[in-house]
Amino acid sequence: MSENFYDVLGVSRDASEEEIKKAYRKKAAEHHPDVSDDDDAEERFKKIQKAKEVLTDEEKRRQYDQLGHDRFTEADKRGATGGGGPGGAGGPFGGAGGAGGFEDIFNQFFGGGGGRGGRDNRPRQGRDLRTGLTIDLEEAFEGATKEVTLTRPTTCDTCDGAGHPPDADVQTCPQCNGRGQVQQVQQTPLGRVQQTSTCPRCEGEGELYSEDCPDCGGDGVVREEATLSVEIPAGIRSGQSLRMEREGAPGENGGPNGDLLIEVDVDVGDRYERDGDDLRVKEAVSFPQAVFGDTIEVETVDGTVEMDVPAGTQSGETFRLQGKGMPRLRRRGRGDLYVQVGVVIPDSLNEKQREALEAFAEAGGEDIDVGGGFFERLKGSF
Ligand code: ZN
């Protein structure tokens, strides 16, 4: 747990918010439990999320830099409600309280439940979830309808999210007397502090039930495998995300669901290289074609086109086929196709070709020792 948040995201201590967000997107896509095969992917992913949450919040980042990793996470743990439970969304130094004054300062440090007044039944939007989807170049070119399958939390049907059967006996929580919060005195780096936190017994509900729901064990939430149909717009690039509204984690206390973000990876394949909306491709021409010029056929993402290779073309020269690249995302028009021409040197010649080439060299005044490995040297020089 001592790995610091900057290392988790692989950024320097003076990284800008933009750099941090960028690093986060990359890491999150790599280590998402739905896409990664690593056993500890979930743990890793949580760390990455935590690191981003803290480092992209100016206030939290300042505290983090000031306190150092260990003291920060310790304070954070004390403030949180056992992770993932109600209030987990607030995270370290959360606390929506507006009371001000002395107690508030310490709530800023040891955050979480302290800032709230009593039981928290406010509707809250669910978390956004993320997943990845790989498509091929053709699908990115045409646009496509794809299915994504993911495991996600969803409201338990059996108890309708309540966490207990409707006929369960209800009892006021004896630990917090129904307030949902408890007071604790803690020894902190700043002295003895009385801290208010969410009651660990009832998890802030203020009530205890004689039975938990058998399907969700009291969480009100279960995991389901969901298959969703997602529309991929033509022209999408690797790393871009599609947002499916309200397909994320369920909200709390009647709040709306979060969103699902689908990060798209476009597998370009072997033939093309993609550079934004432009594509690059290599085409071979023969030595005579390069010398005399010719019209060659070039396969593009949407059919074959003819391209003129002018006389005297050098190996490695690039030609542009305007508007033959990828469609521009949600705009009109297309990028270009860049065709790099490579002149192929034959690695074997028949008798006639050999004579012609010797004559060619002689006509140009070249003095080549043909017997002594002309072809070897020809090959070696390219
Ligand atoms: Zn249930």
Short mmCIF file of C-alpha atoms and ligand atoms in Angstrom, two decimals:
data_model
loop_
_atom_site.label_atom_id
_atom_site.label_comp_id
_atom_site.label_asym_id
_atom_site.label_seq_id
_atom_site.Cartn_x
_atom_site.Cartn_y
_atom_site.Cartn_z
CA MET A 1 0.00 0.00 0.00
CA SER A 2 3.07 2.20 0.12
CA GLU A 3 3.17 2.74 -3.65
CA ASN A 4 2.49 6.44 -4.07
CA PHE A 5 -0.27 7.75 -6.34
CA TYR A 6 2.15 9.40 -8.76
CA ASP A 7 3.90 6.08 -9.35
CA VAL A 8 0.57 4.28 -9.68
CA LEU A 9 -0.29 6.52 -12.63
CA GLY A 10 3.30 6.77 -13.84
CA VAL A 11 3.42 10.59 -13.78
CA SER A 12 5.87 13.02 -12.25
CA ARG A 13 5.10 14.99 -9.10
CA ASP A 14 4.64 18.19 -11.06
CA ALA A 15 2.35 16.64 -13.69
CA SER A 16 -0.53 18.85 -14.82
CA GLU A 17 -4.14 17.82 -14.30
CA GLU A 18 -4.40 17.15 -18.02
CA GLU A 19 -1.36 14.83 -17.92
CA ILE A 20 -2.78 13.01 -14.92
CA LYS A 21 -6.14 12.49 -16.61
CA LYS A 22 -4.44 11.26 -19.73
CA ALA A 23 -2.27 8.82 -17.79
CA TYR A 24 -5.34 7.67 -15.91
CA ARG A 25 -7.29 6.91 -19.07
CA LYS A 26 -4.42 4.86 -20.40
CA LYS A 27 -3.87 2.92 -17.18
CA ALA A 28 -7.57 2.39 -16.58
CA ALA A 29 -8.07 0.93 -20.03
CA GLU A 30 -5.08 -1.37 -19.53
CA HIS A 31 -6.00 -2.65 -16.11
CA HIS A 32 -9.78 -2.67 -16.26
CA PRO A 33 -10.96 -5.94 -14.63
CA ASP A 34 -13.23 -6.59 -17.61
CA VAL A 35 -10.34 -6.51 -20.02
CA SER A 36 -7.29 -7.54 -18.00
CA ASP A 37 -6.45 -11.17 -17.29
CA ASP A 38 -4.30 -10.37 -14.25
CA ASP A 39 -5.48 -11.88 -10.98
CA ASP A 40 -5.01 -8.61 -9.17
CA ALA A 41 -6.59 -6.48 -11.90
CA GLU A 42 -9.46 -5.38 -9.69
CA GLU A 43 -7.13 -4.33 -6.88
CA ARG A 44 -4.89 -2.56 -9.35
CA PHE A 45 -7.82 -0.81 -11.00
CA LYS A 46 -9.09 0.46 -7.64
CA LYS A 47 -5.66 1.88 -6.89
CA ILE A 48 -5.60 3.64 -10.24
CA GLN A 49 -9.05 5.12 -9.65
CA LYS A 50 -8.09 6.23 -6.17
CA ALA A 51 -4.90 7.85 -7.44
CA LYS A 52 -6.80 9.76 -10.10
CA GLU A 53 -9.53 10.81 -7.68
CA VAL A 54 -7.01 12.35 -5.33
CA LEU A 55 -4.59 13.85 -7.85
CA THR A 56 -7.21 15.52 -10.03
CA ASP A 57 -8.82 17.28 -7.07
CA GLU A 58 -6.77 20.37 -6.34
CA GLU A 59 -7.56 20.38 -2.62
CA LYS A 60 -7.02 16.64 -2.12
CA ARG A 61 -3.79 16.73 -4.06
CA ARG A 62 -2.48 19.57 -1.91
CA GLN A 63 -3.33 17.57 1.22
CA TYR A 64 -1.76 14.46 -0.24
CA ASP A 65 1.48 16.25 -1.09
CA GLN A 66 1.52 17.78 2.38
CA LEU A 67 0.75 14.70 4.45
CA GLY A 68 2.56 12.11 2.36
CA HIS A 69 1.13 8.85 1.13
CA ASP A 70 0.93 6.84 4.35
CA ARG A 71 -0.56 9.52 6.55
CA PHE A 72 -2.99 10.52 3.85
CA THR A 73 -4.30 7.02 3.23
CA GLU A 74 -4.56 6.36 6.97
CA ALA A 75 -6.64 9.48 7.45
CA ASP A 76 -8.62 8.52 4.40
CA LYS A 77 -9.38 5.07 5.78
CA ARG A 78 -10.61 6.48 9.06
CA GLY A 79 -12.86 8.87 7.20
CA ALA A 80 -14.31 6.36 4.76
CA THR A 81 -17.21 4.10 5.58
CA GLY A 82 -15.57 0.80 4.85
CA GLY A 83 -15.19 1.41 1.15
CA GLY A 84 -17.97 1.19 -1.37
CA GLY A 85 -20.75 1.68 1.16
CA PRO A 86 -22.96 4.73 1.31
CA GLY A 87 -20.71 7.72 1.58
CA GLY A 88 -17.87 5.97 -0.23
CA ALA A 89 -18.47 8.27 -3.13
CA GLY A 90 -17.38 11.25 -1.05
CA GLY A 91 -13.95 9.76 -0.45
CA PRO A 92 -11.21 11.43 1.49
CA PHE A 93 -11.83 14.94 2.69
CA GLY A 94 -15.31 14.70 1.23
CA GLY A 95 -18.00 15.73 3.62
CA ALA A 96 -20.60 18.04 2.16
CA GLY A 97 -21.15 19.85 5.46
CA GLY A 98 -21.32 23.58 5.44
CA ALA A 99 -21.15 24.22 9.16
CA GLY A 100 -17.73 25.86 9.10
CA GLY A 101 -15.67 26.45 12.21
CA PHE A 102 -13.34 24.30 14.21
CA GLU A 103 -14.87 20.89 13.71
CA ASP A 104 -15.01 21.48 10.00
CA ILE A 105 -11.26 21.88 9.75
CA PHE A 106 -10.77 18.42 11.19
CA ASN A 107 -13.44 17.00 8.99
CA GLN A 108 -11.43 18.29 6.11
CA PHE A 109 -8.58 16.16 7.34
CA PHE A 110 -10.44 13.10 8.45
CA GLY A 111 -13.40 13.63 6.20
CA GLY A 112 -16.04 11.22 5.06
CA GLY A 113 -19.14 11.02 7.18
CA GLY A 114 -18.29 13.92 9.45
CA GLY A 115 -19.67 16.65 7.32
CA ARG A 116 -23.16 15.28 6.98
CA GLY A 117 -26.06 16.00 9.23
CA GLY A 118 -27.57 12.75 10.45
CA ARG A 119 -28.66 9.87 8.27
CA ASP A 120 -27.99 10.44 4.67
CA ASN A 121 -30.94 9.58 2.50
CA ARG A 122 -30.31 12.03 -0.27
CA PRO A 123 -30.61 10.60 -3.77
CA ARG A 124 -27.20 10.10 -5.31
CA GLN A 125 -26.22 9.23 -8.83
CA GLY A 126 -24.48 5.87 -9.26
CA ARG A 127 -20.86 5.54 -10.29
CA ASP A 128 -19.78 5.66 -13.91
CA LEU A 129 -18.45 2.32 -15.12
CA ARG A 130 -15.83 1.76 -17.78
CA THR A 131 -15.18 -1.01 -20.22
CA GLY A 132 -13.22 -1.55 -23.41
CA LEU A 133 -14.19 -2.66 -26.92
CA THR A 134 -11.96 -3.57 -29.85
CA ILE A 135 -13.17 -3.12 -33.42
CA ASP A 136 -11.40 -3.48 -36.75
CA LEU A 137 -10.61 -0.76 -39.28
CA GLU A 138 -13.55 -1.62 -41.51
CA GLU A 139 -15.95 -1.19 -38.61
CA ALA A 140 -14.35 2.12 -37.73
CA PHE A 141 -14.71 3.14 -41.38
CA GLU A 142 -18.34 2.13 -41.85
CA GLY A 143 -19.60 2.58 -38.31
CA ALA A 144 -21.06 -0.50 -36.64
CA THR A 145 -23.46 -1.85 -34.08
CA LYS A 146 -21.55 -3.98 -31.59
CA GLU A 147 -22.41 -5.87 -28.48
CA VAL A 148 -20.48 -5.36 -25.27
CA THR A 149 -20.78 -7.77 -22.38
CA LEU A 150 -19.77 -6.71 -18.92
CA THR A 151 -20.36 -7.57 -15.31
CA ARG A 152 -21.85 -4.65 -13.45
CA PRO A 153 -23.58 -3.90 -10.18
CA THR A 154 -27.33 -3.61 -10.39
CA THR A 155 -30.19 -3.14 -7.96
CA CYS A 156 -31.17 -6.46 -6.35
CA ASP A 157 -34.53 -7.56 -7.72
CA THR A 158 -35.42 -9.71 -4.74
CA CYS A 159 -35.45 -6.85 -2.23
CA ASP A 160 -35.73 -3.99 -4.70
CA GLY A 161 -32.51 -2.58 -3.32
CA ALA A 162 -33.64 -2.44 0.30
CA GLY A 163 -31.20 -5.17 1.42
CA HIS A 164 -33.75 -7.01 3.54
CA PRO A 165 -37.02 -8.86 2.99
CA PRO A 166 -40.09 -6.61 3.26
CA ASP A 167 -41.35 -8.55 6.29
CA ALA A 168 -38.08 -8.41 8.24
CA ASP A 169 -38.28 -7.03 11.79
CA VAL A 170 -36.83 -3.56 12.20
CA GLN A 171 -34.89 -2.40 15.23
CA THR A 172 -33.31 0.97 15.94
CA CYS A 173 -29.54 0.57 15.81
CA PRO A 174 -28.35 0.42 19.43
CA GLN A 175 -24.86 1.69 18.63
CA CYS A 176 -25.93 5.04 17.18
CA ASN A 177 -29.49 5.17 18.55
CA GLY A 178 -30.83 5.57 15.05
CA ARG A 179 -28.70 8.61 14.17
CA GLY A 180 -26.58 6.72 11.69
CA GLN A 181 -23.46 8.38 13.06
CA VAL A 182 -21.14 7.83 15.98
CA GLN A 183 -18.64 10.08 17.78
CA GLN A 184 -15.10 8.90 18.27
CA VAL A 185 -12.17 10.47 20.00
CA GLN A 186 -8.99 9.96 18.06
CA GLN A 187 -5.34 10.65 18.54
CA THR A 188 -4.16 12.46 15.44
CA PRO A 189 -1.01 14.25 14.36
CA LEU A 190 -2.86 17.42 15.37
CA GLY A 191 -3.84 16.27 18.85
CA ARG A 192 -6.97 14.68 20.27
CA VAL A 193 -9.90 15.14 17.98
CA GLN A 194 -13.52 14.22 18.38
CA GLN A 195 -14.66 12.84 15.11
CA THR A 196 -18.08 12.01 13.77
CA SER A 197 -18.29 9.05 11.46
CA THR A 198 -20.84 6.76 9.91
CA CYS A 199 -22.03 4.10 12.34
CA PRO A 200 -20.18 0.85 11.53
CA ARG A 201 -23.00 -1.31 12.90
CA CYS A 202 -25.88 -0.11 10.68
CA GLU A 203 -23.68 1.53 8.03
CA GLY A 204 -25.48 4.82 8.47
CA GLU A 205 -29.01 3.52 8.08
CA GLY A 206 -29.91 3.92 11.75
CA GLU A 207 -31.87 0.69 11.64
CA LEU A 208 -31.06 -2.97 11.88
CA TYR A 209 -33.07 -5.74 10.25
CA SER A 210 -33.68 -9.23 11.58
CA GLU A 211 -32.72 -10.75 8.25
CA ASP A 212 -30.63 -9.78 5.25
CA CYS A 213 -31.89 -10.36 1.75
CA PRO A 214 -30.70 -13.85 0.77
CA ASP A 215 -29.68 -12.74 -2.73
CA CYS A 216 -27.63 -9.64 -2.05
CA GLY A 217 -26.65 -10.27 1.58
CA GLY A 218 -27.96 -6.87 2.63
CA ASP A 219 -26.14 -4.71 0.07
CA GLY A 220 -29.23 -4.12 -2.04
CA VAL A 221 -26.94 -4.56 -5.01
CA VAL A 222 -25.94 -7.67 -6.97
CA ARG A 223 -23.61 -8.22 -9.91
CA GLU A 224 -25.15 -9.06 -13.23
CA GLU A 225 -23.79 -9.89 -16.63
CA ALA A 226 -25.22 -7.42 -19.08
CA THR A 227 -25.01 -7.40 -22.87
CA LEU A 228 -25.58 -4.02 -24.44
CA SER A 229 -25.81 -2.93 -28.01
CA VAL A 230 -23.61 0.04 -28.80
CA GLU A 231 -23.63 2.21 -31.91
CA ILE A 232 -20.10 2.93 -33.13
CA PRO A 233 -19.98 6.10 -35.22
CA ALA A 234 -17.93 6.05 -38.43
CA GLY A 235 -14.50 7.62 -38.02
CA ILE A 236 -13.94 6.71 -34.38
CA ARG A 237 -10.30 6.52 -33.28
CA SER A 238 -8.48 4.40 -30.72
CA GLY A 239 -8.75 5.81 -27.23
CA GLN A 240 -12.05 7.60 -27.79
CA SER A 241 -14.87 6.71 -25.44
CA LEU A 242 -18.57 6.36 -26.05
CA ARG A 243 -20.90 7.24 -23.21
CA MET A 244 -24.02 5.17 -22.63
CA GLU A 245 -26.14 7.18 -20.27
CA ARG A 246 -27.67 5.49 -17.24
CA GLU A 247 -25.99 2.13 -17.96
CA GLY A 248 -23.55 2.43 -15.05
CA ALA A 249 -23.87 1.52 -11.38
CA PRO A 250 -27.27 1.97 -9.73
CA GLY A 251 -27.94 5.21 -7.89
CA GLU A 252 -28.60 5.37 -4.16
CA ASN A 253 -31.80 6.43 -2.48
CA GLY A 254 -33.64 6.67 -5.78
CA GLY A 255 -30.88 8.60 -7.54
CA PRO A 256 -30.20 7.94 -11.23
CA ASN A 257 -27.78 5.31 -12.48
CA GLY A 258 -24.28 6.36 -13.47
CA ASP A 259 -23.11 6.12 -17.07
CA LEU A 260 -21.13 3.47 -18.88
CA LEU A 261 -18.04 4.64 -20.74
CA ILE A 262 -16.83 2.37 -23.50
CA GLU A 263 -13.28 3.00 -24.59
CA VAL A 264 -12.82 1.93 -28.19
CA ASP A 265 -9.64 0.41 -29.53
CA VAL A 266 -9.36 0.25 -33.30
CA ASP A 267 -7.26 -2.66 -34.54
CA VAL A 268 -5.86 -1.20 -37.77
CA GLY A 269 -4.41 -4.48 -39.02
CA ASP A 270 -1.19 -5.03 -40.96
CA ARG A 271 -1.86 -3.18 -44.18
CA TYR A 272 -2.49 0.33 -42.91
CA GLU A 273 -1.05 2.78 -40.50
CA ARG A 274 -3.49 5.32 -39.17
CA ASP A 275 -2.60 8.91 -38.42
CA GLY A 276 -5.75 10.68 -37.24
CA ASP A 277 -8.12 10.52 -40.17
CA ASP A 278 -5.30 9.79 -42.62
CA LEU A 279 -4.11 6.34 -43.58
CA ARG A 280 -0.70 5.28 -44.79
CA VAL A 281 0.09 2.29 -46.94
CA LYS A 282 3.10 0.88 -48.80
CA GLU A 283 2.95 -0.27 -52.40
CA ALA A 284 5.64 -2.06 -54.42
CA VAL A 285 6.56 -1.13 -57.99
CA SER A 286 9.14 -2.69 -60.25
CA PHE A 287 12.31 -0.97 -61.39
CA PRO A 288 10.98 -0.41 -64.94
CA GLN A 289 7.69 0.95 -63.55
CA ALA A 290 9.59 3.47 -61.47
CA VAL A 291 11.77 4.43 -64.42
CA PHE A 292 9.11 4.67 -67.12
CA GLY A 293 6.10 5.55 -64.96
CA ASP A 294 2.89 3.50 -64.83
CA THR A 295 -0.61 3.38 -63.46
CA ILE A 296 -0.98 1.00 -60.54
CA GLU A 297 -3.97 -0.26 -58.63
CA VAL A 298 -4.14 0.62 -54.95
CA GLU A 299 -6.50 -1.13 -52.61
CA THR A 300 -8.18 1.34 -50.24
CA VAL A 301 -10.59 0.86 -47.33
CA ASP A 302 -13.49 1.17 -49.76
CA GLY A 303 -12.37 -0.37 -53.01
CA THR A 304 -9.53 -0.25 -55.50
CA VAL A 305 -8.40 2.98 -57.15
CA GLU A 306 -5.86 3.72 -59.88
CA MET A 307 -2.82 5.80 -59.09
CA ASP A 308 -0.30 7.28 -61.48
CA VAL A 309 3.32 6.63 -60.69
CA PRO A 310 5.26 9.25 -62.66
CA ALA A 311 8.40 8.43 -64.62
CA GLY A 312 11.53 8.69 -62.51
CA THR A 313 9.86 7.88 -59.19
CA GLN A 314 12.36 7.22 -56.42
CA SER A 315 11.99 4.37 -53.96
CA GLY A 316 10.37 5.71 -50.78
CA GLU A 317 8.50 8.56 -52.49
CA THR A 318 5.01 9.21 -51.11
CA PHE A 319 1.88 10.14 -53.03
CA ARG A 320 -1.37 11.47 -51.61
CA LEU A 321 -4.79 10.19 -52.61
CA GLN A 322 -7.05 12.94 -51.38
CA GLY A 323 -10.22 11.92 -49.53
CA LYS A 324 -9.34 8.22 -49.53
CA GLY A 325 -8.64 7.98 -45.79
CA MET A 326 -11.00 7.54 -42.85
CA PRO A 327 -14.26 9.45 -42.46
CA ARG A 328 -14.12 12.40 -40.08
CA LEU A 329 -16.00 11.61 -36.89
CA ARG A 330 -19.41 13.31 -36.89
CA ARG A 331 -18.29 15.65 -39.67
CA ARG A 332 -18.35 15.59 -43.42
CA GLY A 333 -15.40 14.57 -45.50
CA ARG A 334 -12.56 12.11 -45.20
CA GLY A 335 -8.88 12.10 -44.49
CA ASP A 336 -6.30 11.21 -47.13
CA LEU A 337 -4.51 8.04 -48.10
CA TYR A 338 -0.72 8.36 -48.35
CA VAL A 339 0.87 5.76 -50.58
CA GLN A 340 4.59 5.20 -50.15
CA VAL A 341 6.12 3.56 -53.17
CA GLY A 342 8.96 1.08 -52.78
CA VAL A 343 11.00 -0.06 -55.78
CA VAL A 344 11.54 -3.79 -55.66
CA ILE A 345 14.99 -5.04 -56.56
CA PRO A 346 14.69 -8.52 -58.08
CA ASP A 347 16.54 -11.18 -56.10
CA SER A 348 16.87 -13.46 -59.11
CA LEU A 349 17.01 -12.79 -62.85
CA ASN A 350 16.49 -15.01 -65.85
CA GLU A 351 19.09 -15.11 -68.58
CA LYS A 352 17.41 -12.45 -70.71
CA GLN A 353 16.93 -10.02 -67.86
CA ARG A 354 20.52 -10.51 -66.84
CA GLU A 355 21.82 -9.71 -70.29
CA ALA A 356 19.56 -6.67 -70.56
CA LEU A 357 20.75 -5.34 -67.25
CA GLU A 358 24.37 -5.89 -68.08
CA ALA A 359 23.79 -3.99 -71.31
CA PHE A 360 22.03 -1.26 -69.34
CA ALA A 361 24.98 -0.87 -67.04
CA GLU A 362 27.43 -0.87 -69.91
CA ALA A 363 25.40 1.72 -71.82
CA GLY A 364 25.59 3.99 -68.80
CA GLY A 365 29.35 3.64 -68.74
CA GLU A 366 29.36 1.63 -65.55
CA ASP A 367 32.23 -0.72 -65.08
CA ILE A 368 30.80 -3.58 -63.06
CA ASP A 369 32.62 -6.79 -62.31
CA VAL A 370 29.63 -8.97 -63.10
CA GLY A 371 31.39 -12.23 -62.42
CA GLY A 372 32.47 -11.06 -58.99
CA GLY A 373 29.09 -10.77 -57.37
CA PHE A 374 27.22 -8.01 -59.14
CA PHE A 375 23.92 -9.28 -57.80
CA GLU A 376 25.24 -9.71 -54.34
CA ARG A 377 26.34 -6.12 -54.25
CA LEU A 378 23.12 -4.93 -55.88
CA LYS A 379 21.07 -6.62 -53.20
CA GLY A 380 23.35 -5.49 -50.43
CA SER A 381 23.19 -1.86 -51.39
CA PHE A 382 19.43 -1.45 -50.84
ZN ZN B 1 -31.51 -8.13 -2.13
#
